[in-house]
Amino acid sequence: MSARDLISGEADVNSQDEDESFDEETGEVRRKTNGVKGINGHLEDSSEEEDDDDDEEAAAAVRKDFIVEDDEEPEERERRRRERKKRRREEREEEEAGLDEEDLDLIGEANPNFERRAPSEPKLKRLKRGHKEDRDGYRSKGIENIFDSEEEDETDFRNQRQSHRADPRNLQDEFADFIEEDFDDRNGAPDDDDADVARPAVRTYTGIKDAAGLDEAALEDMKEAFGEGDEYDWALNIQDQEDEREGALDPDDPEAIAKGLELKDVFEPSQLAEKLLTDEDHEIRAADVPERYQLARAPYRDLVLTSEQFKEEGIWISDFLWLRKKIKPTLKEPFRKAVAKVLEFMVANEYEVPFIFQHRKDYLIHQEKVPVTPDPNEPGAPDFVISAEKLLDQEDLWRIFDLDLKFRALIDKRNALSETYKKLQDIVDFHDKVFETMLPAAVTMEELQDVQDYLHFQHSSKLADLAALNASSTANGTHRRPGSGRALFDRIRSSNVYGLVRAFGITADAFAQNALKEGRRRYTEDPASHPEDLADEERIMDPPEYSTGAQCLKAAKVMFAEEIALSPKMRKVMRVAFYQDGVIDCFRTEKGLRRIDEHHPYYSFKYLRNQQLTEFSDQPDLFLRMIRAEEEGLIEIKVRMQNEESFKKRLYTEIESDNYSEIAEAWNRERREVLDMALLKLDRMMARGVKENLKNECEDQVAKRCREEFSRRLDQAPYKPKGMVLGTVPRVLAISNGAGSLGRDATCWAWVEEDGRVLENGKFTDLFLGDPDRGQEDSEDVKSFVRLVERRKPDVIGVSGFSADSRKLYKLLDDIIERKDLRGPTYEDDDNNDRSDKLDLVIVNDEVARLYQTSERALLEHPGFAPLTNYCVGLAKYLQSPIKEYAALGNDVTSISLDPAQAYVPREKISKNFETAMVDYVNLIGVDINAALSDPYTANLLPYVCGLGLRKAQQLMKVIRLNGGDLINRAELVGDTSQQRLGAVGGRVWVNCASFLYIDYDSSEPEADFLDNSRIHPEDYELARKMAADALELDEEDIDAEVNESGLSAVIRRLIREEQQYKVDDLILEEYAEQLETNNNLRKRATLETIRAEVQNPYEELRNNFTLLSSEEIFTMFTGETRESLYEGMVVPISIKKVGEDYLEARMDCGIEGTIPAIDISDRPDVTPRSLYQQFQTVQAKIRHINRKTLTATFVMRENEVRNPVKHNYDREAGDWDDNQERADKDSMKEKNDVSGRTQRVVKHPLFKPFNSAQAQEFLGSQARGDVVIRPSSKGIDHLAVTWKVSDNIYQHIDVLELDKSNQFSSGSTLTIGGKFKYSDFDELIVNHVKAMAKKVDEMMLHEKYQAGTKAETERWLSTYTEANPKRSVYAFCIDPKHPGYFFLCFKAGQHAQLQSWPVKIVPQAFELQRNMYPDMRALCNGFKLLFTNMQNGKRPGR
């Protein structure tokens, strides 16, 4: 198959008269062509047959009333010969094609114009040229098509234009209406058949200038900008050249056949990368190395560690881990050996973490015999007991894997520096003892960077010579071009002034050695002259640059300070001091002074001082929030040494001389000044490094916490009703009211079988129990619910939702189950009696269902379901298998928030930790490989199997299907050439994955092996068979007889057939393990225990029971609040639901409801609630108590209570908070407020909040797009502000002017925005202004031309597209984050055209472009094309 075939398949898509039908059995789309029977709309004439000859073609011509001459023209014979040759080549290519159906389907997903073929069709079609009847009439290419990125059949157009002459009169008719609308089927597109009649098949540019009003120059400009539809000529020409060459080549010589076009020659790299079809992806599939290892070690694939480096790595990693392990000191050496052995498994054997943890567990445990005192009462008792200590757990193995990558990066950089140094020595014969000493001693990337900086400073001139000699930079980018600073120091170093540097009496390295307390002390020598006198000597001065003593002395001090600052040893001294005595202070900025008030989440560190670095290890989220606040410009984080003065004084003693004289004192003064200069630079450098390292460490800790929480979610078996075996999948009825209110909005439900099929769904609207005492019957929906439960007999009912009303739904269903006595499944109790219990009703964690309900996956699986029904399906499937639901999310799993600080950690770190957790638990439970072939949810687990990944999992499934489908045993995975079975995996990958892919045992299948259904690895099958034989007490002759009769697995088969598995418990495994270690050097004690367990219960469910949500988790899920965000004593806005005589019923935004008695409403007993408040009014109230189980609260509204909210009590020690600064800032802000004289507004509207702009944005951060907050305005009492969420992190603040106010506290009866829009109240404003604009934002962001990235990313996409399609023009929309309510319209009129962008403004009911209003996206796109065309013709864009 060639790339030209792919282009042809793409071009055939745009045949507009084709219709579609749906094959109900296969689910594939079948094409119908208007009366033309054939493939892809092409006639099935003789040219498509395989074995045509000239006679058949002549007969076909006679049937079509053609006259066939015996003597054909030479051109005709040559054409026929080429067609026959082309057909033979196409058949051969189809047989040898590297791309099969699955590959092309993957490509089709990335390219919406690529049409999937029916199974009966050939692989792909070439571009068809010149056949009018193979497609519909070509529509005029009007303004709406000039930026159209759809792949039209322009090649047909071009060939027809070349082979026919146009009728100008027809063209006049065609272009009578030049501006065509982008009609779609819903809006009544013109009939294609009518178009065929009205328009000629011939297309040409002749006469276009007459029809469209374009002169010849404008037409040429259009052709230059947008091309003539021949962008695929290059591919066709190359293929034609191959056709011509092929006849002259030997088909049996593969080297002689020219290589055809590849996918990368046709499709964009991003498309291939998205579908894992790049060359690198194919290499990963082909390599017999675990995929995760290939991806992680890709930057170091050429790095080979020496044996010395490998030993160093073991020590380096074990020393790093030892600091964090709580193990007895006596086990340090066994621990180091265990780490070294794990490294050997990972590097030499390429075993992945799950394999090592499962099958090399004995090397992770230290065992020793501990003597015991003999017991006279038990003379046969052993003299010792086995003491086992676990040295490494599974998390440690992942840590070793990460540290191995870091060590490789360390060695890679060290090797590069060493190579650079050797090249310098080849040019100049020299030795640098500092470099040669510090390079091998550097054990961190920071220390290596210190050595590199030293090398580039000390030998910058030599490196420049080396670069000039090589005409490029040195190896691996370690050489940098010397800047002006380096040039300055080189001049000083090569001048006489450097003698003054030596006169300081000690080198920078010697001083650093003194400060580091390494070796013997190096003493400082004083010159005989005063510093100023020595600087004035002629032998020191170096005119014209250094012509005075002051200039020389200044240059010398700068040089010496730089040498100290760049000394690797001195940097080590500073780094140790900073990490030991460093503290962090937090200072608010001017912006932070205004933005961070007492209710702001950043207030907890606004005046934080003197924080030790170690304190952030227990609260990493605090430092990450500080970093985020600094990025927002609200605070400044400063790192300093706690005892800086004493540290500096100690260093003074290391650089000063011990002499007592005026000259010595003068030189010591200069030395202290030099040291101060160096320390100033080092302080900034160390503070920056410490802050960055602390940030990374805190991110790692938060990511680790997220991993632990995610592991807890994965460590859940399917929900287990009473009487069922753990691991059995239940039948589930899931019900939810979503965000709706009971009795008013629909409550949806879905019934899901244990195999995941959704067999039934529906909704209830009036789900309320009657009252028999009052003669009230149950609602019809209650009766329907009872009938549904009795008919379907679910094992469990799952409930969840988006609001506090979902808690009411749970209580209602619980009452129905209790009153109607609905029972769960029947099971046998301990006395073998049948019984059933009350039907289980649980509240389900909905974090996966929320993502599933509107996903593309839900749309494909259940296209007719409402989002809330899909939500119920997600709840049910979560109860059936949480791990499968998390795996199905793919990369979207990182959208789940598992820690409050997760938002501050890069997504890549979270994704990496989630992946390792998923790998751990997928390999714990194993994957039924045959089930994965038919169940996509099981197949989603395959990439996490040990040794596999996304690419290898795809390859595995593909090869298994090619081999015929279901596997019988694990050995089939590696293939069998004698049986013509392809290998699905290589040998090493098979070793990794074999035990984690299980196959259900079928005793009727002779080749089936019971052990293939267990966690036992094939390398240990012989041990398992030996244990089975010993359990059955078979001697060697019996074993041989069994094996000869029934094969290698005969003994295991007999053990299972006779149900004698329990006998393996009688085996003494300690002695067997000792024999294996003594005779075979194999440590298998833990492996033998695994074999014993698996023989009795293969792949037993080892996960915990399904975890029910706690009251705190349910509270957060239904309200979105936590104990930190909502607490007792907090003042919050509440909306009054009902006003009674002596009470109020109120509701918070989060859904929590409460009742307020009259005594808590006002301090005046003579005032009734109805005289003060009205329904739907929003007021401030103080939370007195929260019932987190029932989601209710009690409030108090008395003025003295509301004015004194409870403040957060932060546990701070003395000196940790700058109280003086806090007090001064409060006084300052109070003075500003007094001067401004602002009055706090309160508006009677449920969306009114007493927020400033920052608080409004924070409040809307978790809300949906289009949500609104009405708030006070800083512009005066006749203004209010409306803040609405345009998109994530983008908010628009609208100034609303109130007119016709009855008093300064009331709302205006007329609300105006920008002097253009007027509304009578806020409800009208929100619906007709804000919601209307939000609808336009949704329309824009859902449009096919919208790009979700930044403007720069969109422009890169445009450039990439035009590079792949040089003669095409393209445009796209993207959001403007700096100007909320605006979008960019970015476009590029060809490969070499300039990138341009126009602003598009969102206004109610329209889009505004160049002062023109457009009602929808179609009109906007057409308008843009017209404006651009007018601009090209020299007309000014306008109305």
mmCIF file of C-alpha atoms in Angstrom, residues 820-1047:
data_model
loop_
_atom_site.group_PDB
_atom_site.id
_atom_site.type_symbol
_atom_site.label_atom_id
_atom_site.label_comp_id
_atom_site.label_asym_id
_atom_site.label_seq_id
_atom_site.Cartn_x
_atom_site.Cartn_y
_atom_site.Cartn_z
ATOM 1 C CA LYS A 820 -42.061 -2.338 50.750
ATOM 2 C CA ASP A 821 -39.706 -4.959 52.214
ATOM 3 C CA LEU A 822 -37.549 -5.171 49.103
ATOM 4 C CA ARG A 823 -34.987 -7.970 49.484
ATOM 5 C CA GLY A 824 -31.577 -8.658 48.060
ATOM 6 C CA PRO A 825 -30.380 -11.886 46.414
ATOM 7 C CA THR A 826 -30.954 -15.209 48.141
ATOM 8 C CA TYR A 827 -27.928 -16.980 49.620
ATOM 9 C CA GLU A 828 -27.092 -19.828 51.972
ATOM 10 C CA ASP A 829 -26.157 -18.958 55.544
ATOM 11 C CA ASP A 830 -23.789 -20.914 57.756
ATOM 12 C CA ASP A 831 -26.531 -23.436 58.492
ATOM 13 C CA ASN A 832 -27.135 -24.056 54.763
ATOM 14 C CA ASN A 833 -30.496 -22.330 54.936
ATOM 15 C CA ASP A 834 -31.657 -20.002 52.161
ATOM 16 C CA ARG A 835 -32.119 -16.444 53.274
ATOM 17 C CA SER A 836 -32.136 -12.914 51.950
ATOM 18 C CA ASP A 837 -31.549 -9.566 53.587
ATOM 19 C CA LYS A 838 -32.789 -6.067 53.004
ATOM 20 C CA LEU A 839 -31.768 -4.830 49.558
ATOM 21 C CA ASP A 840 -28.458 -2.992 49.713
ATOM 22 C CA LEU A 841 -28.598 0.749 48.989
ATOM 23 C CA VAL A 842 -25.305 2.635 48.788
ATOM 24 C CA ILE A 843 -24.130 6.140 47.910
ATOM 25 C CA VAL A 844 -21.559 5.760 45.143
ATOM 26 C CA ASN A 845 -18.437 7.821 44.541
ATOM 27 C CA ASP A 846 -19.323 9.672 41.343
ATOM 28 C CA GLU A 847 -15.962 11.156 40.310
ATOM 29 C CA VAL A 848 -15.726 8.772 37.341
ATOM 30 C CA ALA A 849 -19.409 9.015 36.415
ATOM 31 C CA ARG A 850 -19.188 12.811 36.212
ATOM 32 C CA LEU A 851 -16.460 12.530 33.596
ATOM 33 C CA TYR A 852 -18.225 9.715 31.786
ATOM 34 C CA GLN A 853 -21.665 11.309 31.378
ATOM 35 C CA THR A 854 -20.645 13.808 28.671
ATOM 36 C CA SER A 855 -17.637 11.974 27.262
ATOM 37 C CA GLU A 856 -17.234 10.769 23.703
ATOM 38 C CA ARG A 857 -17.059 7.247 25.078
ATOM 39 C CA ALA A 858 -20.563 7.562 26.532
ATOM 40 C CA LEU A 859 -21.852 9.011 23.288
ATOM 41 C CA LEU A 860 -20.453 6.083 21.313
ATOM 42 C CA GLU A 861 -21.641 3.412 23.730
ATOM 43 C CA HIS A 862 -25.109 4.860 24.344
ATOM 44 C CA PRO A 863 -25.872 7.424 21.631
ATOM 45 C CA GLY A 864 -29.507 7.876 22.598
ATOM 46 C CA PHE A 865 -29.016 8.316 26.340
ATOM 47 C CA ALA A 866 -29.392 11.575 28.196
ATOM 48 C CA PRO A 867 -26.291 12.746 30.100
ATOM 49 C CA LEU A 868 -27.929 11.936 33.446
ATOM 50 C CA THR A 869 -28.701 8.403 32.261
ATOM 51 C CA ASN A 870 -25.071 8.000 31.218
ATOM 52 C CA TYR A 871 -24.172 9.266 34.682
ATOM 53 C CA CYS A 872 -26.237 6.425 36.169
ATOM 54 C CA VAL A 873 -24.461 3.953 33.881
ATOM 55 C CA GLY A 874 -21.138 5.273 35.180
ATOM 56 C CA LEU A 875 -22.272 4.780 38.777
ATOM 57 C CA ALA A 876 -23.338 1.208 38.094
ATOM 58 C CA LYS A 877 -20.106 0.282 36.336
ATOM 59 C CA TYR A 878 -18.097 1.814 39.156
ATOM 60 C CA LEU A 879 -19.853 -0.527 41.579
ATOM 61 C CA GLN A 880 -19.032 -3.423 39.265
ATOM 62 C CA SER A 881 -15.333 -2.650 38.787
ATOM 63 C CA PRO A 882 -13.703 0.578 39.972
ATOM 64 C CA ILE A 883 -10.334 -0.256 38.418
ATOM 65 C CA LYS A 884 -11.830 -0.755 34.944
ATOM 66 C CA GLU A 885 -13.611 2.578 35.158
ATOM 67 C CA TYR A 886 -10.427 4.402 36.140
ATOM 68 C CA ALA A 887 -8.509 2.645 33.365
ATOM 69 C CA ALA A 888 -11.177 3.631 30.816
ATOM 70 C CA LEU A 889 -10.581 7.309 31.610
ATOM 71 C CA GLY A 890 -7.100 7.174 30.107
ATOM 72 C CA ASN A 891 -5.324 10.516 30.419
ATOM 73 C CA ASP A 892 -8.476 12.115 31.815
ATOM 74 C CA VAL A 893 -7.914 10.296 35.091
ATOM 75 C CA THR A 894 -5.735 13.219 36.199
ATOM 76 C CA SER A 895 -8.859 15.394 36.138
ATOM 77 C CA ILE A 896 -9.972 13.640 39.319
ATOM 78 C CA SER A 897 -8.969 15.663 42.366
ATOM 79 C CA LEU A 898 -7.616 13.460 45.142
ATOM 80 C CA ASP A 899 -5.825 16.099 47.215
ATOM 81 C CA PRO A 900 -6.513 19.796 47.857
ATOM 82 C CA ALA A 901 -2.998 20.627 46.651
ATOM 83 C CA GLN A 902 -3.179 18.509 43.502
ATOM 84 C CA ALA A 903 -3.877 21.609 41.391
ATOM 85 C CA TYR A 904 -0.432 22.977 42.298
ATOM 86 C CA VAL A 905 1.418 19.929 40.937
ATOM 87 C CA PRO A 906 2.252 19.560 37.223
ATOM 88 C CA ARG A 907 -0.109 17.173 35.479
ATOM 89 C CA GLU A 908 2.843 15.099 34.235
ATOM 90 C CA LYS A 909 3.872 14.196 37.787
ATOM 91 C CA ILE A 910 0.335 13.286 38.768
ATOM 92 C CA SER A 911 -0.086 11.208 35.618
ATOM 93 C CA LYS A 912 3.171 9.364 36.239
ATOM 94 C CA ASN A 913 2.198 8.478 39.808
ATOM 95 C CA PHE A 914 -1.284 7.413 38.764
ATOM 96 C CA GLU A 915 0.211 5.173 36.086
ATOM 97 C CA THR A 916 2.506 3.374 38.514
ATOM 98 C CA ALA A 917 -0.396 2.830 40.920
ATOM 99 C CA MET A 918 -2.488 1.445 38.085
ATOM 100 C CA VAL A 919 0.363 -0.859 37.041
ATOM 101 C CA ASP A 920 0.614 -2.184 40.596
ATOM 102 C CA TYR A 921 -3.054 -3.097 40.907
ATOM 103 C CA VAL A 922 -3.666 -4.304 37.364
ATOM 104 C CA ASN A 923 -0.857 -6.808 37.833
ATOM 105 C CA LEU A 924 -2.213 -7.714 41.249
ATOM 106 C CA ILE A 925 -5.559 -8.786 39.796
ATOM 107 C CA GLY A 926 -4.268 -9.959 36.406
ATOM 108 C CA VAL A 927 -6.007 -9.669 33.045
ATOM 109 C CA ASP A 928 -8.074 -12.332 31.307
ATOM 110 C CA ILE A 929 -6.444 -12.061 27.890
ATOM 111 C CA ASN A 930 -9.269 -13.795 26.040
ATOM 112 C CA ALA A 931 -11.864 -11.557 27.678
ATOM 113 C CA ALA A 932 -9.834 -8.526 26.569
ATOM 114 C CA LEU A 933 -10.368 -9.535 22.944
ATOM 115 C CA SER A 934 -14.117 -8.971 23.222
ATOM 116 C CA ASP A 935 -14.478 -6.531 26.122
ATOM 117 C CA PRO A 936 -12.982 -3.054 25.583
ATOM 118 C CA TYR A 937 -13.089 -2.305 29.310
ATOM 119 C CA THR A 938 -10.885 -5.324 30.022
ATOM 120 C CA ALA A 939 -8.674 -4.362 27.082
ATOM 121 C CA ASN A 940 -8.125 -0.971 28.727
ATOM 122 C CA LEU A 941 -6.169 -2.775 31.449
ATOM 123 C CA LEU A 942 -3.644 -4.301 29.038
ATOM 124 C CA PRO A 943 -1.348 -1.240 28.705
ATOM 125 C CA TYR A 944 -0.690 -1.475 32.450
ATOM 126 C CA VAL A 945 0.352 -5.129 32.353
ATOM 127 C CA CYS A 946 3.984 -5.716 33.216
ATOM 128 C CA GLY A 947 6.153 -5.388 30.102
ATOM 129 C CA LEU A 948 3.411 -3.899 27.955
ATOM 130 C CA GLY A 949 2.209 -0.374 27.223
ATOM 131 C CA LEU A 950 -0.174 1.322 24.838
ATOM 132 C CA ARG A 951 1.765 0.274 21.739
ATOM 133 C CA LYS A 952 2.601 -3.270 22.762
ATOM 134 C CA ALA A 953 -0.950 -3.845 24.006
ATOM 135 C CA GLN A 954 -2.274 -2.826 20.587
ATOM 136 C CA GLN A 955 0.222 -5.118 18.904
ATOM 137 C CA LEU A 956 -0.642 -7.972 21.262
ATOM 138 C CA MET A 957 -4.362 -7.784 20.506
ATOM 139 C CA LYS A 958 -3.749 -7.415 16.810
ATOM 140 C CA VAL A 959 -1.498 -10.479 16.540
ATOM 141 C CA ILE A 960 -3.788 -12.652 18.670
ATOM 142 C CA ARG A 961 -6.658 -11.861 16.332
ATOM 143 C CA LEU A 962 -4.486 -12.611 13.316
ATOM 144 C CA ASN A 963 -3.625 -15.967 14.856
ATOM 145 C CA GLY A 964 -7.272 -16.896 15.082
ATOM 146 C CA GLY A 965 -8.550 -15.428 18.331
ATOM 147 C CA ASP A 966 -8.688 -16.977 21.795
ATOM 148 C CA LEU A 967 -5.531 -18.394 23.372
ATOM 149 C CA ILE A 968 -5.381 -21.846 24.875
ATOM 150 C CA ASN A 969 -2.145 -21.419 26.811
ATOM 151 C CA ARG A 970 0.406 -18.761 27.600
ATOM 152 C CA ALA A 971 3.056 -20.266 25.343
ATOM 153 C CA GLU A 972 1.043 -19.173 22.308
ATOM 154 C CA LEU A 973 1.942 -15.561 23.072
ATOM 155 C CA VAL A 974 5.463 -16.042 21.726
ATOM 156 C CA GLY A 975 4.218 -17.754 18.571
ATOM 157 C CA ASP A 976 5.097 -21.019 16.895
ATOM 158 C CA THR A 977 6.653 -21.066 13.427
ATOM 159 C CA SER A 978 5.821 -24.749 12.960
ATOM 160 C CA GLN A 979 2.128 -23.938 13.326
ATOM 161 C CA GLN A 980 2.466 -20.628 11.467
ATOM 162 C CA ARG A 981 1.482 -18.636 14.549
ATOM 163 C CA LEU A 982 2.905 -15.138 14.842
ATOM 164 C CA GLY A 983 4.586 -14.032 18.019
ATOM 165 C CA ALA A 984 2.535 -11.429 19.893
ATOM 166 C CA VAL A 985 5.472 -10.491 22.142
ATOM 167 C CA GLY A 986 9.183 -11.104 22.278
ATOM 168 C CA GLY A 987 10.947 -13.341 24.757
ATOM 169 C CA ARG A 988 11.826 -10.685 27.331
ATOM 170 C CA VAL A 989 8.444 -9.048 27.219
ATOM 171 C CA TRP A 990 6.831 -12.491 27.552
ATOM 172 C CA VAL A 991 8.855 -13.186 30.676
ATOM 173 C CA ASN A 992 7.550 -9.930 32.133
ATOM 174 C CA CYS A 993 3.896 -10.287 31.216
ATOM 175 C CA ALA A 994 3.217 -14.040 31.149
ATOM 176 C CA SER A 995 2.046 -14.543 34.728
ATOM 177 C CA PHE A 996 -0.161 -11.449 34.668
ATOM 178 C CA LEU A 997 -2.156 -12.595 31.635
ATOM 179 C CA TYR A 998 -4.302 -15.530 32.654
ATOM 180 C CA ILE A 999 -6.406 -17.944 30.625
ATOM 181 C CA ASP A 1000 -9.476 -19.669 32.028
ATOM 182 C CA TYR A 1001 -8.783 -23.354 32.444
ATOM 183 C CA ASP A 1002 -10.824 -25.650 30.212
ATOM 184 C CA SER A 1003 -10.371 -29.277 31.254
ATOM 185 C CA SER A 1004 -11.780 -30.455 27.924
ATOM 186 C CA GLU A 1005 -8.966 -28.796 26.008
ATOM 187 C CA PRO A 1006 -5.907 -31.091 25.819
ATOM 188 C CA GLU A 1007 -3.412 -28.237 25.475
ATOM 189 C CA ALA A 1008 -4.879 -26.209 28.332
ATOM 190 C CA ASP A 1009 -2.819 -25.897 31.493
ATOM 191 C CA PHE A 1010 -4.371 -25.182 34.873
ATOM 192 C CA LEU A 1011 -1.323 -23.144 35.829
ATOM 193 C CA ASP A 1012 -2.063 -20.667 33.021
ATOM 194 C CA ASN A 1013 -5.028 -19.585 35.109
ATOM 195 C CA SER A 1014 -2.838 -18.665 38.079
ATOM 196 C CA ARG A 1015 -0.261 -16.118 39.237
ATOM 197 C CA ILE A 1016 2.452 -18.774 38.905
ATOM 198 C CA HIS A 1017 5.063 -17.819 36.323
ATOM 199 C CA PRO A 1018 5.857 -20.365 33.582
ATOM 200 C CA GLU A 1019 9.453 -20.459 34.842
ATOM 201 C CA ASP A 1020 8.081 -21.978 38.054
ATOM 202 C CA TYR A 1021 5.704 -24.492 36.472
ATOM 203 C CA GLU A 1022 8.121 -27.328 37.188
ATOM 204 C CA LEU A 1023 8.177 -26.374 40.867
ATOM 205 C CA ALA A 1024 4.379 -26.356 40.924
ATOM 206 C CA ARG A 1025 4.207 -29.749 39.226
ATOM 207 C CA LYS A 1026 6.757 -31.137 41.669
ATOM 208 C CA MET A 1027 4.706 -29.832 44.608
ATOM 209 C CA ALA A 1028 1.555 -31.368 43.117
ATOM 210 C CA ALA A 1029 3.296 -34.719 42.708
ATOM 211 C CA ASP A 1030 4.514 -34.615 46.300
ATOM 212 C CA ALA A 1031 1.031 -33.682 47.498
ATOM 213 C CA LEU A 1032 -0.367 -36.707 45.639
ATOM 214 C CA GLU A 1033 2.548 -38.822 46.943
ATOM 215 C CA LEU A 1034 3.520 -39.977 43.452
ATOM 216 C CA ASP A 1035 6.888 -41.551 42.838
ATOM 217 C CA GLU A 1036 9.009 -40.971 39.731
ATOM 218 C CA GLU A 1037 7.466 -43.875 37.818
ATOM 219 C CA ASP A 1038 3.934 -42.619 38.489
ATOM 220 C CA ILE A 1039 4.901 -39.136 37.365
ATOM 221 C CA ASP A 1040 6.462 -40.447 34.148
ATOM 222 C CA ALA A 1041 3.386 -42.506 33.412
ATOM 223 C CA GLU A 1042 1.090 -39.534 33.928
ATOM 224 C CA VAL A 1043 3.257 -37.265 31.764
ATOM 225 C CA ASN A 1044 3.605 -39.803 28.972
ATOM 226 C CA GLU A 1045 -0.123 -40.283 28.863
ATOM 227 C CA SER A 1046 -1.409 -36.701 29.284
ATOM 228 C CA GLY A 1047 1.531 -34.310 28.861
#
